[in-house]
Every structure is written in C-alpha cells, then in structure tokens.
Amino acid sequence: MKIVHAFCPGIKDIIIMFGSRQRPNLKRPTWIIVLVSLVSIFLIAALVYPPRRSVACSLFSSSGCAMIKEQPYVPSRELTDDETAARVVFREILNSPPVQSKTPKIAFMFLTPGPLPFEKLWDKFFQGHEDRFTVYVHSSKQKPVHVSPYFVGKDIRSEKVGWGKISMVDAERRLLANALTDPDNQQFVLLSDSFIDPGPHGTGRYSEHMLPEVEKKDFRKASQWFSMKRQHAIMVTADNLYYRKFRLYCKPNMDGRNCYSDEHYLPTLFNMIDPNGIANWSVTHVDWSEGKWHPKAYRARDITYELLKNITSIDESIHVTSDGKKTVLVTPCLWNGMKKPCFLFGRKFYPETLDKLLHFFSNYTTI
C-alpha cells in the first residue's frame, strides 16, 4: 500500500519558514531608499541646472517655472565697465517679450551696388503675399530704376561700400535700423552660418588687438547673408563696443592678415552674447566646390530643374576648414528639432539666368 505523508509543519518549521521571508530589523526597505535618493538628485539638479527653455520648463508646474531663474553669466575674468554695460543692455533685449503683431512680416533687405537684375523674379515671388513682407534697398553706387512696384520707393539713404571693409557692416546695420522702424517686421533677411575655422581664413584672421573684449576662442566666421529675429536685429543696431573692435582691428591687409568684418562681426557677436539663439548655418546656398576665393557663379546653361531640386533638398551644411587638415564640418539643418532642407535662397547667379529662372519659377508647381 502506498503511504501518503501529509505535510503538517510544527512550530519549528513555521519559525523557519517565516524567518526566511523576514528582513533583519536593522535594514530599511531598499526600494524606498532608492526612490528617495532619485527624487533628491532630481530636485538638486533642478536647482543647480534650471531649465533654460520653455520645453524644459514644461516638466514643472507653471508656478515652479516662475520661481526658477537662469543662472547669471559668470565671466572668466573681470569685465571692463563698457563690457558690463553692453551685457546689461543685451540681456534686457533678450529677456524682453517679443513685440506682438497682428500682421507679422519679413523684412527683405537688398544690399546692392546698383540695379537689381532679378527684380522681376522677386516680383513673382512676392505676388499674393503683400501683407507678409516689406522691402528695403541699399544701393551703394547707383540708385536703381525699379521695374517692380514692390521696390518703388523702398530705397534707403545709402553710402559707399567697400568689399571686405567695415562699410559693409555699416550698410547692414543701416538696413536693419530702417527695417526696425516698422514694428510689424519680425524677421530680417539679408539677401549666415557660423563655424570655427582654425585655418588662415578663420581664426587665422584674429588680431590680439581685440582683447580683452573679444578673445580668440570666441572668434567666428560666417556667410555675410543672414536671417535674424527682431531681438537680434536690435542687438546689432545697439552694439557699439564690439562693433568698434571690428572697425579698428578687422581689416584687409592688417598686421599681415586679411580680416573681413562682414564675415566675422555678426557670428562672433552672437556666439558671445546668445550662442543658443542662433542656428549656426546659413539659409542662403553657395557652391564653394571650386575651391576659389569666390563661390561658383551659375550661367544660363547651368540652370536646370535638377539643379534647383538638388539645392532645395540639401539638409546638411558643409564647410571645409582652411588649415592643412582640410577638416570637413557637417552640421544638420534642424527646424524645431527636425531635419529639414537648409536653404531658402541661393547665389551667385549671372543676370543671363533670369529668363530660365522665371520659367522654372512659373512652372514649378506643375513639374
């Protein structure tokens, strides 16, 4: 006969079973300790590294966000009186709420020595958007005769401009100042990417005469053609301290180097004052593949649908440093965190390309 033994634990067995489930009295529940530690670390980090953007701020309550202040700028050296005053002004500009407009516009600023050969093309571009833009023309040599009604009466007081000289920056500031008189202008386009070039055409152009206000580590190079928001436009027109440094010490053939203010002043200024507020790439396409002093200039025979499609599909900004290493710097073009085509505009096109460009523009939606 098969005997079945029923398990009936005694007192000793019960003590052993319970004892195996219990934890020593001296230990605390581990998960509670871990949870408290994580919460403490999170709160400490929130105080030491407060969120700087509204996206990060949304992690907290609205009342908590109001209490969290961005840490003040801590300079690596003692600032001069002029630097302190300038940074106060810039901080107030950046912290001021943007001007609210019921009809926000884009200011298109044209810097030209004379006639505008592509005025007819711009006329087609502007048609149907009359309440979305304004036009300003700075002609340094000859006042143009306009063929488009959008350009008539849009010429501002202009002065002579020398290539690579501070007069180019003066013309840009003059255009910005005129455009800022219209409170509806929210974006300003000069028809610039920012990068560090350790070669002779980058930081090799830096002069120690710019010290102490402009240090070599902050010196940047960029395309002259830019797009900026209203706050940055006000900063450029208000600046005198850093502008003066570039006016005095960034010149062609100075101290054995060629420094061009229009390529260095704006990117250096924004890198120092609002580095997180710029995109670090240009919205204007140029082709430097020929490796010359000036970018490739397109002839009528070069204008094809494939060329325009290729330009408008580029989603990375590429720069090759001018030093011996020829380092290729690649920057993705991000719009609100998403990779998008980089360029809204393009140069350089000979006047002979106008008819072909008009043809492709008129038929673009049907191709």
PDB file of C-alpha atoms in Angstrom, residues 65-314:
ATOM      1  CA  CYS A  65       8.813  77.752 -13.561  1.00  0.00           C
ATOM      2  CA  ALA A  66       8.209  81.309 -12.481  1.00  0.00           C
ATOM      3  CA  MET A  67      10.479  80.751  -9.495  1.00  0.00           C
ATOM      4  CA  ILE A  68      13.357  79.179 -11.447  1.00  0.00           C
ATOM      5  CA  LYS A  69      15.734  81.810 -12.750  1.00  0.00           C
ATOM      6  CA  GLU A  70      18.504  81.306 -15.281  1.00  0.00           C
ATOM      7  CA  GLN A  71      21.897  81.421 -13.628  1.00  0.00           C
ATOM      8  CA  PRO A  72      23.652  84.758 -14.234  1.00  0.00           C
ATOM      9  CA  TYR A  73      26.557  84.891 -16.640  1.00  0.00           C
ATOM     10  CA  VAL A  74      29.812  84.297 -14.762  1.00  0.00           C
ATOM     11  CA  PRO A  75      32.762  85.744 -16.725  1.00  0.00           C
ATOM     12  CA  SER A  76      36.146  84.040 -16.666  1.00  0.00           C
ATOM     13  CA  ARG A  77      37.781  87.414 -15.982  1.00  0.00           C
ATOM     14  CA  GLU A  78      36.838  90.823 -14.651  1.00  0.00           C
ATOM     15  CA  LEU A  79      34.813  92.703 -17.246  1.00  0.00           C
ATOM     16  CA  THR A  80      35.506  96.294 -18.224  1.00  0.00           C
ATOM     17  CA  ASP A  81      32.882  98.947 -17.496  1.00  0.00           C
ATOM     18  CA  ASP A  82      31.916  99.048 -21.172  1.00  0.00           C
ATOM     19  CA  GLU A  83      31.512  95.267 -21.295  1.00  0.00           C
ATOM     20  CA  THR A  84      29.336  95.245 -18.193  1.00  0.00           C
ATOM     21  CA  ALA A  85      27.110  97.977 -19.610  1.00  0.00           C
ATOM     22  CA  ALA A  86      26.875  96.245 -23.001  1.00  0.00           C
ATOM     23  CA  ARG A  87      25.935  92.877 -21.477  1.00  0.00           C
ATOM     24  CA  VAL A  88      23.235  94.518 -19.343  1.00  0.00           C
ATOM     25  CA  VAL A  89      21.708  96.073 -22.458  1.00  0.00           C
ATOM     26  CA  PHE A  90      21.892  92.800 -24.407  1.00  0.00           C
ATOM     27  CA  ARG A  91      20.381  90.829 -21.525  1.00  0.00           C
ATOM     28  CA  GLU A  92      17.472  93.254 -21.274  1.00  0.00           C
ATOM     29  CA  ILE A  93      16.868  92.987 -25.022  1.00  0.00           C
ATOM     30  CA  LEU A  94      16.893  89.185 -24.978  1.00  0.00           C
ATOM     31  CA  ASN A  95      14.684  88.961 -21.877  1.00  0.00           C
ATOM     32  CA  SER A  96      12.113  91.432 -23.150  1.00  0.00           C
ATOM     33  CA  PRO A  97       8.975  89.788 -24.557  1.00  0.00           C
ATOM     34  CA  PRO A  98       8.850  89.891 -28.375  1.00  0.00           C
ATOM     35  CA  VAL A  99       6.754  92.639 -29.918  1.00  0.00           C
ATOM     36  CA  GLN A 100       3.333  91.179 -30.656  1.00  0.00           C
ATOM     37  CA  SER A 101       1.992  91.979 -34.098  1.00  0.00           C
ATOM     38  CA  LYS A 102      -1.336  91.071 -35.668  1.00  0.00           C
ATOM     39  CA  THR A 103       0.357  91.149 -39.078  1.00  0.00           C
ATOM     40  CA  PRO A 104       3.953  89.877 -38.619  1.00  0.00           C
ATOM     41  CA  LYS A 105       6.165  90.476 -41.636  1.00  0.00           C
ATOM     42  CA  ILE A 106       9.543  89.531 -43.064  1.00  0.00           C
ATOM     43  CA  ALA A 107      11.868  92.395 -43.960  1.00  0.00           C
ATOM     44  CA  PHE A 108      13.753  91.635 -47.188  1.00  0.00           C
ATOM     45  CA  MET A 109      16.888  93.784 -47.254  1.00  0.00           C
ATOM     46  CA  PHE A 110      18.779  94.151 -50.526  1.00  0.00           C
ATOM     47  CA  LEU A 111      22.424  95.244 -50.453  1.00  0.00           C
ATOM     48  CA  THR A 112      23.499  96.138 -53.970  1.00  0.00           C
ATOM     49  CA  PRO A 113      25.926  98.458 -55.761  1.00  0.00           C
ATOM     50  CA  GLY A 114      23.283  99.426 -58.301  1.00  0.00           C
ATOM     51  CA  PRO A 115      20.479  97.837 -60.349  1.00  0.00           C
ATOM     52  CA  LEU A 116      18.758  94.644 -59.173  1.00  0.00           C
ATOM     53  CA  PRO A 117      18.920  92.243 -62.133  1.00  0.00           C
ATOM     54  CA  PHE A 118      16.484  89.755 -60.542  1.00  0.00           C
ATOM     55  CA  GLU A 119      13.812  92.247 -59.558  1.00  0.00           C
ATOM     56  CA  LYS A 120      11.297  90.610 -61.943  1.00  0.00           C
ATOM     57  CA  LEU A 121      11.872  87.253 -60.248  1.00  0.00           C
ATOM     58  CA  TRP A 122      11.331  88.761 -56.818  1.00  0.00           C
ATOM     59  CA  ASP A 123       8.178  90.419 -58.116  1.00  0.00           C
ATOM     60  CA  LYS A 124       6.719  86.984 -58.927  1.00  0.00           C
ATOM     61  CA  PHE A 125       7.890  85.660 -55.562  1.00  0.00           C
ATOM     62  CA  PHE A 126       6.127  88.460 -53.662  1.00  0.00           C
ATOM     63  CA  GLN A 127       2.844  88.356 -55.592  1.00  0.00           C
ATOM     64  CA  GLY A 128      -0.107  87.352 -53.452  1.00  0.00           C
ATOM     65  CA  HIS A 129       1.722  87.949 -50.147  1.00  0.00           C
ATOM     66  CA  GLU A 130       1.500  91.731 -49.970  1.00  0.00           C
ATOM     67  CA  ASP A 131       0.667  91.784 -46.257  1.00  0.00           C
ATOM     68  CA  ARG A 132       3.543  89.483 -45.264  1.00  0.00           C
ATOM     69  CA  PHE A 133       6.695  91.372 -46.247  1.00  0.00           C
ATOM     70  CA  THR A 134       8.489  94.698 -46.548  1.00  0.00           C
ATOM     71  CA  VAL A 135      11.373  95.687 -48.851  1.00  0.00           C
ATOM     72  CA  TYR A 136      14.462  97.835 -48.184  1.00  0.00           C
ATOM     73  CA  VAL A 137      17.175  98.605 -50.759  1.00  0.00           C
ATOM     74  CA  HIS A 138      20.680  99.899 -50.021  1.00  0.00           C
ATOM     75  CA  SER A 139      22.437 100.857 -53.278  1.00  0.00           C
ATOM     76  CA  SER A 140      25.988 101.980 -52.648  1.00  0.00           C
ATOM     77  CA  LYS A 141      26.938 103.341 -56.076  1.00  0.00           C
ATOM     78  CA  GLN A 142      23.977 103.869 -58.386  1.00  0.00           C
ATOM     79  CA  LYS A 143      20.322 104.252 -57.453  1.00  0.00           C
ATOM     80  CA  PRO A 144      18.443 101.534 -59.341  1.00  0.00           C
ATOM     81  CA  VAL A 145      15.488 102.136 -61.644  1.00  0.00           C
ATOM     82  CA  HIS A 146      12.855  99.736 -60.359  1.00  0.00           C
ATOM     83  CA  VAL A 147      10.623  97.616 -62.585  1.00  0.00           C
ATOM     84  CA  SER A 148       8.534  96.104 -59.783  1.00  0.00           C
ATOM     85  CA  PRO A 149       6.001  98.128 -57.774  1.00  0.00           C
ATOM     86  CA  TYR A 150       7.156  96.273 -54.656  1.00  0.00           C
ATOM     87  CA  PHE A 151      10.546  98.046 -54.899  1.00  0.00           C
ATOM     88  CA  VAL A 152       9.402 101.541 -55.845  1.00  0.00           C
ATOM     89  CA  GLY A 153      10.066 103.990 -53.013  1.00  0.00           C
ATOM     90  CA  LYS A 154      11.945 101.384 -50.942  1.00  0.00           C
ATOM     91  CA  ASP A 155      15.448 102.819 -51.319  1.00  0.00           C
ATOM     92  CA  ILE A 156      17.055 103.979 -48.067  1.00  0.00           C
ATOM     93  CA  ARG A 157      19.821 106.500 -47.541  1.00  0.00           C
ATOM     94  CA  SER A 158      22.952 104.733 -48.734  1.00  0.00           C
ATOM     95  CA  GLU A 159      26.697 105.225 -48.570  1.00  0.00           C
ATOM     96  CA  LYS A 160      29.653 103.787 -50.440  1.00  0.00           C
ATOM     97  CA  VAL A 161      30.506 100.186 -49.550  1.00  0.00           C
ATOM     98  CA  GLY A 162      33.943  98.589 -49.913  1.00  0.00           C
ATOM     99  CA  TRP A 163      34.198  94.808 -50.232  1.00  0.00           C
ATOM    100  CA  GLY A 164      35.588  93.221 -47.064  1.00  0.00           C
ATOM    101  CA  LYS A 165      35.599  96.515 -45.154  1.00  0.00           C
ATOM    102  CA  ILE A 166      33.635  97.739 -42.139  1.00  0.00           C
ATOM    103  CA  SER A 167      31.489  99.829 -44.518  1.00  0.00           C
ATOM    104  CA  MET A 168      29.775  96.546 -45.448  1.00  0.00           C
ATOM    105  CA  VAL A 169      28.748  96.059 -41.802  1.00  0.00           C
ATOM    106  CA  ASP A 170      27.670  99.718 -41.685  1.00  0.00           C
ATOM    107  CA  ALA A 171      25.328  99.098 -44.616  1.00  0.00           C
ATOM    108  CA  GLU A 172      23.870  96.021 -42.910  1.00  0.00           C
ATOM    109  CA  ARG A 173      23.261  97.974 -39.688  1.00  0.00           C
ATOM    110  CA  ARG A 174      21.702 100.800 -41.720  1.00  0.00           C
ATOM    111  CA  LEU A 175      19.288  98.376 -43.380  1.00  0.00           C
ATOM    112  CA  LEU A 176      18.386  96.799 -40.029  1.00  0.00           C
ATOM    113  CA  ALA A 177      17.769 100.196 -38.417  1.00  0.00           C
ATOM    114  CA  ASN A 178      15.389 101.217 -41.200  1.00  0.00           C
ATOM    115  CA  ALA A 179      13.575  97.892 -41.085  1.00  0.00           C
ATOM    116  CA  LEU A 180      13.174  98.105 -37.296  1.00  0.00           C
ATOM    117  CA  THR A 181      11.108 101.286 -37.653  1.00  0.00           C
ATOM    118  CA  ASP A 182       8.216  99.043 -38.713  1.00  0.00           C
ATOM    119  CA  PRO A 183       7.018  97.187 -35.565  1.00  0.00           C
ATOM    120  CA  ASP A 184       5.384  94.502 -37.740  1.00  0.00           C
ATOM    121  CA  ASN A 185       8.781  93.324 -39.039  1.00  0.00           C
ATOM    122  CA  GLN A 186       9.652  90.212 -37.020  1.00  0.00           C
ATOM    123  CA  GLN A 187      12.249  88.509 -39.248  1.00  0.00           C
ATOM    124  CA  PHE A 188      15.056  90.206 -41.158  1.00  0.00           C
ATOM    125  CA  VAL A 189      16.724  88.680 -44.217  1.00  0.00           C
ATOM    126  CA  LEU A 190      19.834  89.976 -45.972  1.00  0.00           C
ATOM    127  CA  LEU A 191      19.899  88.566 -49.437  1.00  0.00           C
ATOM    128  CA  SER A 192      24.663  83.285 -42.055  1.00  0.00           C
ATOM    129  CA  ASP A 193      26.138  80.106 -40.899  1.00  0.00           C
ATOM    130  CA  SER A 194      28.646  80.286 -38.030  1.00  0.00           C
ATOM    131  CA  PHE A 195      31.570  77.937 -37.548  1.00  0.00           C
ATOM    132  CA  ILE A 196      35.085  77.689 -36.159  1.00  0.00           C
ATOM    133  CA  ASP A 197      37.745  77.580 -38.857  1.00  0.00           C
ATOM    134  CA  PRO A 198      41.215  77.075 -37.340  1.00  0.00           C
ATOM    135  CA  GLY A 199      42.896  77.896 -40.653  1.00  0.00           C
ATOM    136  CA  PRO A 200      44.247  81.144 -42.111  1.00  0.00           C
ATOM    137  CA  HIS A 201      40.788  82.135 -43.378  1.00  0.00           C
ATOM    138  CA  GLY A 202      39.181  81.542 -39.965  1.00  0.00           C
ATOM    139  CA  THR A 203      40.805  82.179 -36.582  1.00  0.00           C
ATOM    140  CA  GLY A 204      43.995  82.976 -38.500  1.00  0.00           C
ATOM    141  CA  ARG A 205      42.409  86.362 -39.184  1.00  0.00           C
ATOM    142  CA  TYR A 206      42.034  87.125 -35.475  1.00  0.00           C
ATOM    143  CA  SER A 207      44.040  90.019 -34.013  1.00  0.00           C
ATOM    144  CA  GLU A 208      45.030  90.244 -30.361  1.00  0.00           C
ATOM    145  CA  HIS A 209      44.278  93.966 -30.573  1.00  0.00           C
ATOM    146  CA  MET A 210      40.658  92.886 -29.967  1.00  0.00           C
ATOM    147  CA  LEU A 211      41.486  91.828 -26.420  1.00  0.00           C
ATOM    148  CA  PRO A 212      40.152  91.829 -23.805  1.00  0.00           C
ATOM    149  CA  GLU A 213      36.589  92.160 -25.138  1.00  0.00           C
ATOM    150  CA  VAL A 214      36.969  89.650 -27.995  1.00  0.00           C
ATOM    151  CA  GLU A 215      39.012  86.540 -27.269  1.00  0.00           C
ATOM    152  CA  LYS A 216      40.320  84.170 -29.926  1.00  0.00           C
ATOM    153  CA  LYS A 217      38.192  81.293 -28.607  1.00  0.00           C
ATOM    154  CA  ASP A 218      35.055  83.342 -29.367  1.00  0.00           C
ATOM    155  CA  PHE A 219      36.113  84.427 -32.868  1.00  0.00           C
ATOM    156  CA  ARG A 220      33.819  83.018 -35.568  1.00  0.00           C
ATOM    157  CA  LYS A 221      33.422  83.106 -39.334  1.00  0.00           C
ATOM    158  CA  ALA A 222      30.193  83.119 -41.330  1.00  0.00           C
ATOM    159  CA  SER A 223      28.494  83.977 -44.564  1.00  0.00           C
ATOM    160  CA  GLN A 224      27.537  87.624 -44.919  1.00  0.00           C
ATOM    161  CA  TRP A 225      23.984  86.729 -45.933  1.00  0.00           C
ATOM    162  CA  PHE A 226      21.815  86.182 -42.892  1.00  0.00           C
ATOM    163  CA  SER A 227      18.347  85.821 -41.431  1.00  0.00           C
ATOM    164  CA  MET A 228      17.675  87.013 -37.874  1.00  0.00           C
ATOM    165  CA  LYS A 229      14.849  87.699 -35.455  1.00  0.00           C
ATOM    166  CA  ARG A 230      13.845  91.133 -34.200  1.00  0.00           C
ATOM    167  CA  GLN A 231      15.666  90.885 -30.854  1.00  0.00           C
ATOM    168  CA  HIS A 232      18.947  90.119 -32.611  1.00  0.00           C
ATOM    169  CA  ALA A 233      18.385  92.961 -35.072  1.00  0.00           C
ATOM    170  CA  ILE A 234      18.002  95.375 -32.137  1.00  0.00           C
ATOM    171  CA  MET A 235      21.204  93.996 -30.585  1.00  0.00           C
ATOM    172  CA  VAL A 236      23.175  94.652 -33.780  1.00  0.00           C
ATOM    173  CA  THR A 237      21.982  98.247 -34.085  1.00  0.00           C
ATOM    174  CA  ALA A 238      22.533  98.904 -30.352  1.00  0.00           C
ATOM    175  CA  ASP A 239      26.040  97.470 -30.178  1.00  0.00           C
ATOM    176  CA  ASN A 240      28.948  99.873 -30.114  1.00  0.00           C
ATOM    177  CA  LEU A 241      31.558  98.081 -28.010  1.00  0.00           C
ATOM    178  CA  TYR A 242      32.200  95.001 -30.147  1.00  0.00           C
ATOM    179  CA  TYR A 243      31.463  96.840 -33.387  1.00  0.00           C
ATOM    180  CA  ARG A 244      34.265  99.297 -32.534  1.00  0.00           C
ATOM    181  CA  LYS A 245      36.742  96.432 -32.076  1.00  0.00           C
ATOM    182  CA  PHE A 246      35.997  95.079 -35.541  1.00  0.00           C
ATOM    183  CA  ARG A 247      36.036  98.555 -37.098  1.00  0.00           C
ATOM    184  CA  LEU A 248      39.519  99.186 -35.733  1.00  0.00           C
ATOM    185  CA  TYR A 249      41.172  95.768 -35.918  1.00  0.00           C
ATOM    186  CA  CYS A 250      39.428  93.647 -38.568  1.00  0.00           C
ATOM    187  CA  LYS A 251      40.622  94.998 -41.898  1.00  0.00           C
ATOM    188  CA  PRO A 252      42.104  93.663 -45.129  1.00  0.00           C
ATOM    189  CA  ASN A 253      45.913  93.568 -45.098  1.00  0.00           C
ATOM    190  CA  MET A 254      46.284  94.471 -41.421  1.00  0.00           C
ATOM    191  CA  ASP A 255      49.232  93.017 -39.486  1.00  0.00           C
ATOM    192  CA  GLY A 256      49.939  90.643 -42.367  1.00  0.00           C
ATOM    193  CA  ARG A 257      46.438  89.117 -42.397  1.00  0.00           C
ATOM    194  CA  ASN A 258      43.196  89.765 -44.215  1.00  0.00           C
ATOM    195  CA  CYS A 259      40.253  90.129 -41.859  1.00  0.00           C
ATOM    196  CA  TYR A 260      36.818  90.854 -43.357  1.00  0.00           C
ATOM    197  CA  SER A 261      34.354  92.354 -40.896  1.00  0.00           C
ATOM    198  CA  ASP A 262      31.247  91.238 -42.763  1.00  0.00           C
ATOM    199  CA  GLU A 263      32.324  87.585 -42.341  1.00  0.00           C
ATOM    200  CA  HIS A 264      33.291  87.787 -38.654  1.00  0.00           C
ATOM    201  CA  TYR A 265      31.470  90.549 -36.765  1.00  0.00           C
ATOM    202  CA  LEU A 266      27.930  89.137 -36.562  1.00  0.00           C
ATOM    203  CA  PRO A 267      28.806  85.465 -35.894  1.00  0.00           C
ATOM    204  CA  THR A 268      31.321  86.469 -33.216  1.00  0.00           C
ATOM    205  CA  LEU A 269      28.833  88.825 -31.567  1.00  0.00           C
ATOM    206  CA  PHE A 270      26.064  86.214 -31.382  1.00  0.00           C
ATOM    207  CA  ASN A 271      28.465  83.480 -30.294  1.00  0.00           C
ATOM    208  CA  MET A 272      29.475  85.625 -27.335  1.00  0.00           C
ATOM    209  CA  ILE A 273      26.075  87.054 -26.374  1.00  0.00           C
ATOM    210  CA  ASP A 274      23.443  84.488 -27.404  1.00  0.00           C
ATOM    211  CA  PRO A 275      25.115  81.260 -28.599  1.00  0.00           C
ATOM    212  CA  ASN A 276      21.961  79.186 -28.070  1.00  0.00           C
ATOM    213  CA  GLY A 277      19.815  81.619 -30.016  1.00  0.00           C
ATOM    214  CA  ILE A 278      21.396  81.063 -33.435  1.00  0.00           C
ATOM    215  CA  ALA A 279      21.206  78.160 -35.864  1.00  0.00           C
ATOM    216  CA  ASN A 280      24.907  78.133 -36.916  1.00  0.00           C
ATOM    217  CA  TRP A 281      24.108  77.627 -40.579  1.00  0.00           C
ATOM    218  CA  SER A 282      23.071  79.844 -43.461  1.00  0.00           C
ATOM    219  CA  VAL A 283      19.732  79.868 -45.265  1.00  0.00           C
ATOM    220  CA  THR A 284      21.479  81.025 -48.458  1.00  0.00           C
ATOM    221  CA  HIS A 285      23.079  78.396 -50.701  1.00  0.00           C
ATOM    222  CA  VAL A 286      26.505  78.971 -52.247  1.00  0.00           C
ATOM    223  CA  ASP A 287      28.715  76.465 -54.054  1.00  0.00           C
ATOM    224  CA  TRP A 288      32.341  76.548 -52.872  1.00  0.00           C
ATOM    225  CA  SER A 289      33.286  73.282 -54.568  1.00  0.00           C
ATOM    226  CA  GLU A 290      35.683  75.018 -56.975  1.00  0.00           C
ATOM    227  CA  GLY A 291      37.970  75.951 -54.075  1.00  0.00           C
ATOM    228  CA  LYS A 292      38.406  79.564 -55.192  1.00  0.00           C
ATOM    229  CA  TRP A 293      38.190  82.904 -53.391  1.00  0.00           C
ATOM    230  CA  HIS A 294      34.632  83.325 -54.622  1.00  0.00           C
ATOM    231  CA  PRO A 295      31.861  80.725 -54.945  1.00  0.00           C
ATOM    232  CA  LYS A 296      30.750  79.212 -58.205  1.00  0.00           C
ATOM    233  CA  ALA A 297      28.687  81.584 -60.351  1.00  0.00           C
ATOM    234  CA  TYR A 298      25.888  79.977 -62.358  1.00  0.00           C
ATOM    235  CA  ARG A 299      25.479  80.673 -66.065  1.00  0.00           C
ATOM    236  CA  ALA A 300      22.277  80.258 -68.081  1.00  0.00           C
ATOM    237  CA  ARG A 301      23.430  76.844 -69.306  1.00  0.00           C
ATOM    238  CA  ASP A 302      23.742  75.651 -65.691  1.00  0.00           C
ATOM    239  CA  ILE A 303      20.103  76.354 -64.786  1.00  0.00           C
ATOM    240  CA  THR A 304      18.093  73.128 -64.834  1.00  0.00           C
ATOM    241  CA  TYR A 305      15.233  71.697 -62.842  1.00  0.00           C
ATOM    242  CA  GLU A 306      17.648  69.110 -61.419  1.00  0.00           C
ATOM    243  CA  LEU A 307      19.979  71.855 -60.136  1.00  0.00           C
ATOM    244  CA  LEU A 308      17.180  73.684 -58.340  1.00  0.00           C
ATOM    245  CA  LYS A 309      15.782  70.431 -56.951  1.00  0.00           C
ATOM    246  CA  ASN A 310      19.214  69.411 -55.626  1.00  0.00           C
ATOM    247  CA  ILE A 311      19.743  72.771 -53.935  1.00  0.00           C
ATOM    248  CA  THR A 312      16.337  72.688 -52.234  1.00  0.00           C
ATOM    249  CA  SER A 313      16.860  69.121 -50.990  1.00  0.00           C
ATOM    250  CA  ILE A 314      20.184  69.707 -49.180  1.00  0.00           C
TER     251      ILE A 314
END
